[in-house]
mmCIF file of C-alpha atoms in Angstrom:
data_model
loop_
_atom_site.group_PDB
_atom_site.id
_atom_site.type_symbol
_atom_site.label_atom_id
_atom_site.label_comp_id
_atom_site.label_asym_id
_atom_site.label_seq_id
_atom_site.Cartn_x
_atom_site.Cartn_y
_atom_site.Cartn_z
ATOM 1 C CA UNK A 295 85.438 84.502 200.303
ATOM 2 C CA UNK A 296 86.682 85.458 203.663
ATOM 3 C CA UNK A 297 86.589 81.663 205.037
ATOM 4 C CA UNK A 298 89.556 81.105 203.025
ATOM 5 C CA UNK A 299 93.265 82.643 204.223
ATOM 6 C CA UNK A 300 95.150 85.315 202.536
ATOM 7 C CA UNK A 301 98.477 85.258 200.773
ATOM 8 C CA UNK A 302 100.437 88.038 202.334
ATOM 9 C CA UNK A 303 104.349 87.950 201.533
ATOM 10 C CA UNK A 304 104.446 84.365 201.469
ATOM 11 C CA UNK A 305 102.026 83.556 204.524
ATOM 12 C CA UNK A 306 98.726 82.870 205.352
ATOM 13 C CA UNK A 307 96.307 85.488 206.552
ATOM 14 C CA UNK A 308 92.733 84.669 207.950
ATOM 15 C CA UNK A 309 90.367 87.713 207.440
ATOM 16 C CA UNK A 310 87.360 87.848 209.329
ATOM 17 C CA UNK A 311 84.400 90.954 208.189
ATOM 18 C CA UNK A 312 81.101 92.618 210.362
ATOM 19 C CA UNK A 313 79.370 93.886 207.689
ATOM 20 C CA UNK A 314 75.872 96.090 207.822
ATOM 21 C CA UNK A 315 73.600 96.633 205.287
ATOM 22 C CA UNK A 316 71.075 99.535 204.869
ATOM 23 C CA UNK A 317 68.548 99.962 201.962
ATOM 24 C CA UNK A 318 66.244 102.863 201.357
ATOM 25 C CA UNK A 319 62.622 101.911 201.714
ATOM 26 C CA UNK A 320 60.779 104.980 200.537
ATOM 27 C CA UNK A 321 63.626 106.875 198.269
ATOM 28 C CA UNK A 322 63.771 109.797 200.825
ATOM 29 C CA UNK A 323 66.724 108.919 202.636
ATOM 30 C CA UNK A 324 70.099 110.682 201.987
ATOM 31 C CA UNK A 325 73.503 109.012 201.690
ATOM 32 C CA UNK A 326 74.473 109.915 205.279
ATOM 33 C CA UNK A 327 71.492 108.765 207.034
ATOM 34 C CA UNK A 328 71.601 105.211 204.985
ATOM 35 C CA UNK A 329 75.703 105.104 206.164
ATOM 36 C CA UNK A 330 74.472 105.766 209.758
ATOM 37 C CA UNK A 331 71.971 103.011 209.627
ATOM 38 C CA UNK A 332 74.459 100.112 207.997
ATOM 39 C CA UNK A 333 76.771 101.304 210.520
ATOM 40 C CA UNK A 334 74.575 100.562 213.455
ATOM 41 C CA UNK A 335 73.790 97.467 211.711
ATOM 42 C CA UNK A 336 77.731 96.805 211.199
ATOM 43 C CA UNK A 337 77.987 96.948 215.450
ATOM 44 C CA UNK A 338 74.912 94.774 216.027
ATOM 45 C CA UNK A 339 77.009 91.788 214.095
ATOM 46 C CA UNK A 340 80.197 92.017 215.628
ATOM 47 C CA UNK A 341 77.910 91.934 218.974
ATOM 48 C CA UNK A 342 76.754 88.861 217.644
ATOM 49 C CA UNK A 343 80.019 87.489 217.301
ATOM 50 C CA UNK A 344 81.522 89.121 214.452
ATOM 51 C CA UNK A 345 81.994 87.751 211.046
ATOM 52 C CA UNK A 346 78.505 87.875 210.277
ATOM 53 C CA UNK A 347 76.194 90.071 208.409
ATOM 54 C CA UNK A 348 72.857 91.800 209.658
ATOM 55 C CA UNK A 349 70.559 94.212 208.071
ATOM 56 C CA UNK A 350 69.617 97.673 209.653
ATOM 57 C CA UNK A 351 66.229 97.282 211.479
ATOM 58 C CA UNK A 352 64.534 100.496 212.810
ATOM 59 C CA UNK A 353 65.023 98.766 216.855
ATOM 60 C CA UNK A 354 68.820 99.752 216.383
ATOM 61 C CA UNK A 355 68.706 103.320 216.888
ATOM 62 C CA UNK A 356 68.247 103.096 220.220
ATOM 63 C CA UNK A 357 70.904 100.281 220.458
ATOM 64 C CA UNK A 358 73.283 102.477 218.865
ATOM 65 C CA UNK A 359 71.952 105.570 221.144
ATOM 66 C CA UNK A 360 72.793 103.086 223.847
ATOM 67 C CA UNK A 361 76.416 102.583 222.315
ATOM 68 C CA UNK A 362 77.205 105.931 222.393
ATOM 69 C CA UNK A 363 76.344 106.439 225.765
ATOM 70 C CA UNK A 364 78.432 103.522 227.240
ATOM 71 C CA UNK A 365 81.358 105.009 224.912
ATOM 72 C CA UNK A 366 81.250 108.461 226.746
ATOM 73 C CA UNK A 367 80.983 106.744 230.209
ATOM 74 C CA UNK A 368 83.532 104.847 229.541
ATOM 75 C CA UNK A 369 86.168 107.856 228.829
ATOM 76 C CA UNK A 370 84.632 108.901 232.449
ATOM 77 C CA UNK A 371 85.049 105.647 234.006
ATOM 78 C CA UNK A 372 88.626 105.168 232.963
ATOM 79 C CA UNK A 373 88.971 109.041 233.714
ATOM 80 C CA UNK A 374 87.380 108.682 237.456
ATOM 81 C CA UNK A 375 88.968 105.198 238.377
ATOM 82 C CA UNK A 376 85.564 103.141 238.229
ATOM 83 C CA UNK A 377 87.028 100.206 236.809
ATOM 84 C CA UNK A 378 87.893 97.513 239.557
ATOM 85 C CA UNK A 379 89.435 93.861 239.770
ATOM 86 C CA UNK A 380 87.857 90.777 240.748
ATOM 87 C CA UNK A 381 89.744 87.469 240.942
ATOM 88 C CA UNK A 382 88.500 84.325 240.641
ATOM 89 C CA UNK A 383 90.569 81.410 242.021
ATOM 90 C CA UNK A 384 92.732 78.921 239.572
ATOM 91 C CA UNK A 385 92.896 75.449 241.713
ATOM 92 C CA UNK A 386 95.274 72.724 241.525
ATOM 93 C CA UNK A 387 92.421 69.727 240.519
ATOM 94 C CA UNK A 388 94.570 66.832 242.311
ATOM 95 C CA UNK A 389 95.280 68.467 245.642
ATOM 96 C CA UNK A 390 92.342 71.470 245.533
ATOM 97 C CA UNK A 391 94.983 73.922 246.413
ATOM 98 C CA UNK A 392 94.543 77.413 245.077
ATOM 99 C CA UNK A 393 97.566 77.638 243.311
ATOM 100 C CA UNK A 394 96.822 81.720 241.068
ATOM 101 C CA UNK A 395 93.956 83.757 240.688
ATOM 102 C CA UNK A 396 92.967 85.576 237.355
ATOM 103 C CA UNK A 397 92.218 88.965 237.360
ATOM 104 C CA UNK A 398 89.164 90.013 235.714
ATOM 105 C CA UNK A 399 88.192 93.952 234.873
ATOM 106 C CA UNK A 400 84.436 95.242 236.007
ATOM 107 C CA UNK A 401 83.144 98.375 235.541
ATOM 108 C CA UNK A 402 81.762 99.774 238.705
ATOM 109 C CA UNK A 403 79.116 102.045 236.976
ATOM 110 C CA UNK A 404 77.626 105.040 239.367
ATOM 111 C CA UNK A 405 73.707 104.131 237.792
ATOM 112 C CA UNK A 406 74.193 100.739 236.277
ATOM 113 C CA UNK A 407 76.099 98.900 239.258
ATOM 114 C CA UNK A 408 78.644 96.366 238.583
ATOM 115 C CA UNK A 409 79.295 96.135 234.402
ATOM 116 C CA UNK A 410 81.016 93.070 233.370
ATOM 117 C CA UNK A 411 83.387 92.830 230.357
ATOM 118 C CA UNK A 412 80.716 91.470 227.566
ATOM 119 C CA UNK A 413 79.013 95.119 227.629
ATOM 120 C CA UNK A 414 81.967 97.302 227.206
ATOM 121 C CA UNK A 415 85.533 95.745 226.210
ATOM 122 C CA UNK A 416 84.863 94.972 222.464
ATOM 123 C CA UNK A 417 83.918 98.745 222.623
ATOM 124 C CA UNK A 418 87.091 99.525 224.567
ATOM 125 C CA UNK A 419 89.124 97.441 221.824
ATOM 126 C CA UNK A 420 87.261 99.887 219.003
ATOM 127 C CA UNK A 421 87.825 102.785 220.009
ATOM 128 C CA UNK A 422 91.304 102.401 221.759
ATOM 129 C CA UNK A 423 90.212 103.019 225.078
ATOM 130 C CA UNK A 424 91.192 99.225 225.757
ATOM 131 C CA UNK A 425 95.091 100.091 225.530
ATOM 132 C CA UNK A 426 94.590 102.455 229.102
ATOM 133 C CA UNK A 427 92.144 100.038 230.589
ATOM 134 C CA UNK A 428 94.532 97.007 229.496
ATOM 135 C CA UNK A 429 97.504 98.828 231.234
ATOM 136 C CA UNK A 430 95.878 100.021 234.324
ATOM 137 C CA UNK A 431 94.751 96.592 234.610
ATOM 138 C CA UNK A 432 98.687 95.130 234.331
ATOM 139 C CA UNK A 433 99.252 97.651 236.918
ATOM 140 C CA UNK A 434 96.669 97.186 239.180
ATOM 141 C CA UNK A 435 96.773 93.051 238.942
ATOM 142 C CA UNK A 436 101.026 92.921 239.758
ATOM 143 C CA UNK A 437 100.532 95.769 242.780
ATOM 144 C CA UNK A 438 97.863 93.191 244.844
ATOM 145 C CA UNK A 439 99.200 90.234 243.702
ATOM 146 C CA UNK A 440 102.835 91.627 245.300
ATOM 147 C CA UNK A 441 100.431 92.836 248.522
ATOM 148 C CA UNK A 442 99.478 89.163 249.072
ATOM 149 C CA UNK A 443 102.185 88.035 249.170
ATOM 150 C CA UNK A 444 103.828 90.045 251.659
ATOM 151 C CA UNK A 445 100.345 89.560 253.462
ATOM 152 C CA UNK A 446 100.680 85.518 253.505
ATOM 153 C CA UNK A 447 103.981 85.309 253.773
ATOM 154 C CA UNK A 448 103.819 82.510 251.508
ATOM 155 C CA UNK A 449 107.181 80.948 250.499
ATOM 156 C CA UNK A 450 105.223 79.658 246.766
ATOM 157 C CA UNK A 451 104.597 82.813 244.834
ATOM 158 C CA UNK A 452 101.160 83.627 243.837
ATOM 159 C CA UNK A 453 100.901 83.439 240.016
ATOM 160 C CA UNK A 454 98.214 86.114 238.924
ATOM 161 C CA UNK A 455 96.898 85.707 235.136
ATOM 162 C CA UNK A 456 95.965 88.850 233.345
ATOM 163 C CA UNK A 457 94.063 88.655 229.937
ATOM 164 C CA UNK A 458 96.212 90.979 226.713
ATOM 165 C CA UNK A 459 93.817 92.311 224.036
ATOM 166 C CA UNK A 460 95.616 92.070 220.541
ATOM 167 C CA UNK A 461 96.349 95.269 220.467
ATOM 168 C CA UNK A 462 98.288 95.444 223.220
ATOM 169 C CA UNK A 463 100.624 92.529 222.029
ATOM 170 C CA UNK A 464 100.794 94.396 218.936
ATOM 171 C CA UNK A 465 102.509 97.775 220.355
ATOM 172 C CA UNK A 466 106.215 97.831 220.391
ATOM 173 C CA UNK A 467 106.259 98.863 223.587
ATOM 174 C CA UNK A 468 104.483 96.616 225.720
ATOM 175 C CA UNK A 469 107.053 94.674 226.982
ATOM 176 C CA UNK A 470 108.696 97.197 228.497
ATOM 177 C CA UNK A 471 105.908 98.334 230.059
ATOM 178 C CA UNK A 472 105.009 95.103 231.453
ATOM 179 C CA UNK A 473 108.574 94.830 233.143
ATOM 180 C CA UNK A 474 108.117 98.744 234.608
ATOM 181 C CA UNK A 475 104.956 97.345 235.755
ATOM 182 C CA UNK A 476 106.420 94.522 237.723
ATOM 183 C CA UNK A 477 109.569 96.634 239.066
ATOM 184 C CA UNK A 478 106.921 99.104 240.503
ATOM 185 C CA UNK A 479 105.342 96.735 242.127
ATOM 186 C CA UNK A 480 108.439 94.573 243.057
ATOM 187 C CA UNK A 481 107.001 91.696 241.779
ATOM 188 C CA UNK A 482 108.662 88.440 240.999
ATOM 189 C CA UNK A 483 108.285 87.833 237.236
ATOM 190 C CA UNK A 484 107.289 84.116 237.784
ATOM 191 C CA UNK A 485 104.338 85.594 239.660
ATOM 192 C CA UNK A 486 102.674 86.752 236.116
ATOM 193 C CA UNK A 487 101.014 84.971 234.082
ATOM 194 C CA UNK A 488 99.843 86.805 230.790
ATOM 195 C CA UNK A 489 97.414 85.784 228.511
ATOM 196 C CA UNK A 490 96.785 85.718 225.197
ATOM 197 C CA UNK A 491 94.459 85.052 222.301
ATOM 198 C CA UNK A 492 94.372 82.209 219.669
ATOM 199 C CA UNK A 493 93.356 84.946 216.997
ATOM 200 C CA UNK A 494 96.620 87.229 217.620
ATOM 201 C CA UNK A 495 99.114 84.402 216.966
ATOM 202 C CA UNK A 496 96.900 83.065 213.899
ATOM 203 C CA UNK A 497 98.172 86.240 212.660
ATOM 204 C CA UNK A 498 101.772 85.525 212.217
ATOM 205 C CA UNK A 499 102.261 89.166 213.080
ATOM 206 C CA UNK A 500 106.432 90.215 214.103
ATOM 207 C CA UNK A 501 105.944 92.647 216.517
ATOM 208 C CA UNK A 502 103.417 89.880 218.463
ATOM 209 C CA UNK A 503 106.177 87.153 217.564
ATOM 210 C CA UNK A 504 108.933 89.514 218.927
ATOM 211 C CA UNK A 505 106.789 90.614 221.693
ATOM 212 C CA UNK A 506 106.277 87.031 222.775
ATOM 213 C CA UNK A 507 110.053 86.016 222.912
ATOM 214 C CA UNK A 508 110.900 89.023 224.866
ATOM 215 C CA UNK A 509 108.143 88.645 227.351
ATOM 216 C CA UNK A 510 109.485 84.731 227.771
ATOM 217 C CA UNK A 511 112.865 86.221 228.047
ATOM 218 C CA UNK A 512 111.627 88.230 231.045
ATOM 219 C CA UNK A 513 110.332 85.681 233.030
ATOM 220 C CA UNK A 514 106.924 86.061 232.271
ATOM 221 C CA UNK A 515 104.452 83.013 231.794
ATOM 222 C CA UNK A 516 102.536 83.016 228.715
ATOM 223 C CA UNK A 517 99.248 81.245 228.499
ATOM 224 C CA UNK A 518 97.178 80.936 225.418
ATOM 225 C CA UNK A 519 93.217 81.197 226.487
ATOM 226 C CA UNK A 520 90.364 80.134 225.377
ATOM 227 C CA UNK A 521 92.173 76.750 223.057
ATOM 228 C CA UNK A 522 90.126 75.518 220.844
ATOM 229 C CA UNK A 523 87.903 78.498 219.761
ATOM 230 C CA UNK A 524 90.213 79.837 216.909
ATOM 231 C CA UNK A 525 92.002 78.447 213.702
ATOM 232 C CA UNK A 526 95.367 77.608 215.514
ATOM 233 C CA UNK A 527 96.259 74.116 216.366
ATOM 234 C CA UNK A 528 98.275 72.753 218.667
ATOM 235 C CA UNK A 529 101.465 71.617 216.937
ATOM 236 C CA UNK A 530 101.426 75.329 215.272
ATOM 237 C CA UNK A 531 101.952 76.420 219.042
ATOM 238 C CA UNK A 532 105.168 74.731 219.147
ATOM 239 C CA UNK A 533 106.720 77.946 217.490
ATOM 240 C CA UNK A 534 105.482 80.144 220.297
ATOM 241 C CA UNK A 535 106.931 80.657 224.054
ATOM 242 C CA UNK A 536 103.784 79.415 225.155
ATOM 243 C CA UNK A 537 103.636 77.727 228.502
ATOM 244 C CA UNK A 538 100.000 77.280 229.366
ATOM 245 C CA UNK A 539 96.989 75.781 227.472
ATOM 246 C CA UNK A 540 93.240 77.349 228.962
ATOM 247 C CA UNK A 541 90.982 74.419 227.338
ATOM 248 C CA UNK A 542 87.744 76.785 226.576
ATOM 249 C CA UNK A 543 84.842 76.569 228.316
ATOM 250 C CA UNK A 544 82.846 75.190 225.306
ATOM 251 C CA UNK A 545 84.586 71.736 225.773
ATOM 252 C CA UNK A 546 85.053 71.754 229.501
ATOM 253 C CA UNK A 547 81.203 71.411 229.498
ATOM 254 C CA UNK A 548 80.728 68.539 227.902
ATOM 255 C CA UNK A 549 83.567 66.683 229.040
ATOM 256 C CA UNK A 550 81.513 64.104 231.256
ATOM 257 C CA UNK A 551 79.885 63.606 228.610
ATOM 258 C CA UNK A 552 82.533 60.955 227.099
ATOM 259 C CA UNK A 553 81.536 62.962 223.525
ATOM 260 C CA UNK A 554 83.467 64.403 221.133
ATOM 261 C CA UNK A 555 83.834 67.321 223.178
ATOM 262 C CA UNK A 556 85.706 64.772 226.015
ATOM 263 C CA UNK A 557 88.207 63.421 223.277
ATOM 264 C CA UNK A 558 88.863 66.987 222.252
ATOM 265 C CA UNK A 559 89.899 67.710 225.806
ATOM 266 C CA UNK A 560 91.864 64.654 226.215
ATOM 267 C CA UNK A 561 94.299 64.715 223.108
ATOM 268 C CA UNK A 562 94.808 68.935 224.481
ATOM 269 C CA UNK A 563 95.800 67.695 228.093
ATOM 270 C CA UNK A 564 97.885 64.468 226.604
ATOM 271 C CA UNK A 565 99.637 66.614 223.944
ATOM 272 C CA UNK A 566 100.369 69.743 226.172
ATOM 273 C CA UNK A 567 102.077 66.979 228.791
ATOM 274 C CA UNK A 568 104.247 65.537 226.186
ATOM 275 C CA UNK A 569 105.488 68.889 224.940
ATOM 276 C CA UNK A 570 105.579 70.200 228.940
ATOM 277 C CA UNK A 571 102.980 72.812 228.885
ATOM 278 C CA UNK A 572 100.196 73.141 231.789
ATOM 279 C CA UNK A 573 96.474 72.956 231.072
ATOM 280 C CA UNK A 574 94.089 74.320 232.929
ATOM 281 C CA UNK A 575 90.333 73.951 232.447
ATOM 282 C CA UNK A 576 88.178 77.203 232.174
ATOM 283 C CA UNK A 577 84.399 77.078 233.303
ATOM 284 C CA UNK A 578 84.502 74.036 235.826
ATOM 285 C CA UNK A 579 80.686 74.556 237.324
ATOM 286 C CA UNK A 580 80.427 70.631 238.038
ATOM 287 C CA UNK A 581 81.726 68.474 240.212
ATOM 288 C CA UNK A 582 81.522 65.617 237.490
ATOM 289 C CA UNK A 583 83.575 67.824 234.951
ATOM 290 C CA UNK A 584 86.417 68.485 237.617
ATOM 291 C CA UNK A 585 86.399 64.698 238.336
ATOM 292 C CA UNK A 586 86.902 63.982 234.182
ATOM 293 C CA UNK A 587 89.452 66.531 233.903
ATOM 294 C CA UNK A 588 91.280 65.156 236.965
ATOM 295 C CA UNK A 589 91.017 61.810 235.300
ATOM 296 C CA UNK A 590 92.413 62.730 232.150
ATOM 297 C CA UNK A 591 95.596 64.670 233.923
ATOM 298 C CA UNK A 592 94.224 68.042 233.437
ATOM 299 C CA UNK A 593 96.676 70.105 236.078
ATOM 300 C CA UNK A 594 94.624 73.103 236.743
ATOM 301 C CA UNK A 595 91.006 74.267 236.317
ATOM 302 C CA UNK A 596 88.892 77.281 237.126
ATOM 303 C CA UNK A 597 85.062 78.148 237.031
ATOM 304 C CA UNK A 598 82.051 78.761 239.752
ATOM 305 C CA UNK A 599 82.190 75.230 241.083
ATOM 306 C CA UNK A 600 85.699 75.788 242.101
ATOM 307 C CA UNK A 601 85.200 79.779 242.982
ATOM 308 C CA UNK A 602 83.820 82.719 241.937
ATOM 309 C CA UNK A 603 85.487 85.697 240.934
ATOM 310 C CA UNK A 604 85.781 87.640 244.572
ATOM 311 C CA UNK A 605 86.997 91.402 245.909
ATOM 312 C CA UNK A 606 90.418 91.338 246.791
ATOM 313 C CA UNK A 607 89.498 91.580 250.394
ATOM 314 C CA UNK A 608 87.433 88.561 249.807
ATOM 315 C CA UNK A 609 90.573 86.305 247.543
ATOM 316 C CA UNK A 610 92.688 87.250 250.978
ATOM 317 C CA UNK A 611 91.121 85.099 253.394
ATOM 318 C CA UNK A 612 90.719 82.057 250.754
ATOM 319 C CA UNK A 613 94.418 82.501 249.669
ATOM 320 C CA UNK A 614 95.275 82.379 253.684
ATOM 321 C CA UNK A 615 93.391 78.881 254.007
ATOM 322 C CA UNK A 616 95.328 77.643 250.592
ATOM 323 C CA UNK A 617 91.890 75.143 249.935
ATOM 324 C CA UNK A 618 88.230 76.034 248.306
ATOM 325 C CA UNK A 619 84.915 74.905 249.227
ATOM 326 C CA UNK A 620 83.629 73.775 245.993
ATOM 327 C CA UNK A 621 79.908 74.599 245.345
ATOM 328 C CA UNK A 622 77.366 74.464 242.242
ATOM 329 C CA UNK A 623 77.351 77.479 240.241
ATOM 330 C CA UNK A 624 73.987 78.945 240.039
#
């Protein structure tokens, strides 16, 4: 039922549910302990990608012992400033200049070592937590992306991409605290890039639409990430401020292949020119798939063949030579 939209005053609503199930096996469980169970079970299919249903298997316990810890480590780490930036390199695929970086959130956990994203932001987006982390991120990204700047002396201003979580397009006041956020840091508004979600626009939501004009209205540059993964289409973007197109990583690896996946890629890049947006190409790890998206006039592109996400330190010295090495992810 929930693969078909919504009415809701007049427009179209797509639903998705994580649903867990939990059934009593010898009679002698009560009500709460058969809640607790579907509710671990609930988790373990949004893990799995959301809309999707699983059924409680005795192995989740300790996955949802496991939850819980991450969940109070993560009040810590946000608490004890253990969450770092890493940026990984956004190249111009005609001249191999490094033209932005994007700014990617780890967690820099005191046992576990470096956490990346998959293990704790869907948990950060739950429980709220991702509203701090998504602001100290804004922060953090426009304060180093002004300190390179004055660092290279570069005349071109560095454009620095930083990923929005729904619910942070959805607050009222985000916008102003994106423009505090560059006047802090005295940085340029045509240095930020912002980016957002196919799933939050899907929604038709006026505080997001509202959100989106006054963010355009500042300056900002507004990229929509991951195409081609949600229900939106292209000509729907034509209602939005939208001034980037990421082509997901899904396509980008198969687009050698002269497949579907190619064609997809193609009629993205040729329709994005004609309306005047940019695309850039997320995932690059061949040398083949940067020479097909360079063929088929895709502007920008990103991934491990073109650089991997690096320290700022590290981002300094390759922003001071303007060019990348290219290598093979691994």
């Amino acid at each position: 039922m929930f693969q078909e939209p919504f009415l809701l005053d007049g427009r179209e609503v797509f639903v998705t549910a994580s649903i867990g199930i939990a059934t009593s096996t010898s009679g002698t469980e009560g009500a709460s302990e058969l809640v607790r169970d579907a509710d671990a079970a609930m988790y373990v299919a949004k893990n799995k990608g959301k809309d999707r249903f699983e059924s409680f298997q005795p192995n989740m316990h300790a996955d949802a012992v496991e939850r819980l810890e991450i969940q109070v480590s993560l009040q810590r780490a946000v608490e004890q400033q253990e969450l770092i930036l890493h940026y990984q390199p956004i190249v111009d695929l005609v001249t191999g200049g490094v033209v932005g970086v994007e700014a990617l959130v780890r967690w820099n956990h005191p046992e576990r070592g470096l956490v990346f994203p998959a293990t704790f932001i869907s948990l950060a987006e739950e429980t709220g937590l991702i509203m701090v982390i998504g602001q100290w991120v804004l922060e953090e990204a426009c304060r180093q992306a002004r300190a390179w700047h004055l660092e290279t002396r570069s005349d071109a201003p560095l454009k620095i991409s930083v990923n929005l979580s729904d619910r942070q397009l959805q607050d009222v006041r985000f916008v102003d605290q994106v423009r505090v956020a560059m006047e802090r840091a005295d940085l340029h508004p045509a240095s930020l890039i912002l980016e957002i979600t196919e799933r939050v626009i899907t929604k038709e939501d006026d505080v997001v639409m509202d959100n989106l004009r006054r963010l355009s209205a500042l300056g900002v540059t507004l990229a929509i990430d991951d195409f081609g993964t949600g229900y939106s289409s292209l000509s729907s973007l034509q209602r939005f401020p939208i001034d980037i197109i990421k082509i997901d990583k899904s396509f980008v690896d198969r687009v050698a292949n002269g497949d579907e996946a190619s064609a997809v890629a193609r009629a993205v890049t040729d329709l994005s020119h004609t309306w005047g947006l940019t695309t850039v190409a997320e995932g690059i790890e061949t040398a083949e798939q940067m020479s097909a998206l360079r063929d088929m006039g895709c502007n920008l592109g990103q991934g491990y063949y073109l650089g991997v996400p690096m320290r700022a330190e590290e981002i300094l010295s390759v922003l001071c030579e303007g060019v990348l090495e290219t290598k093979t992810a691994t």
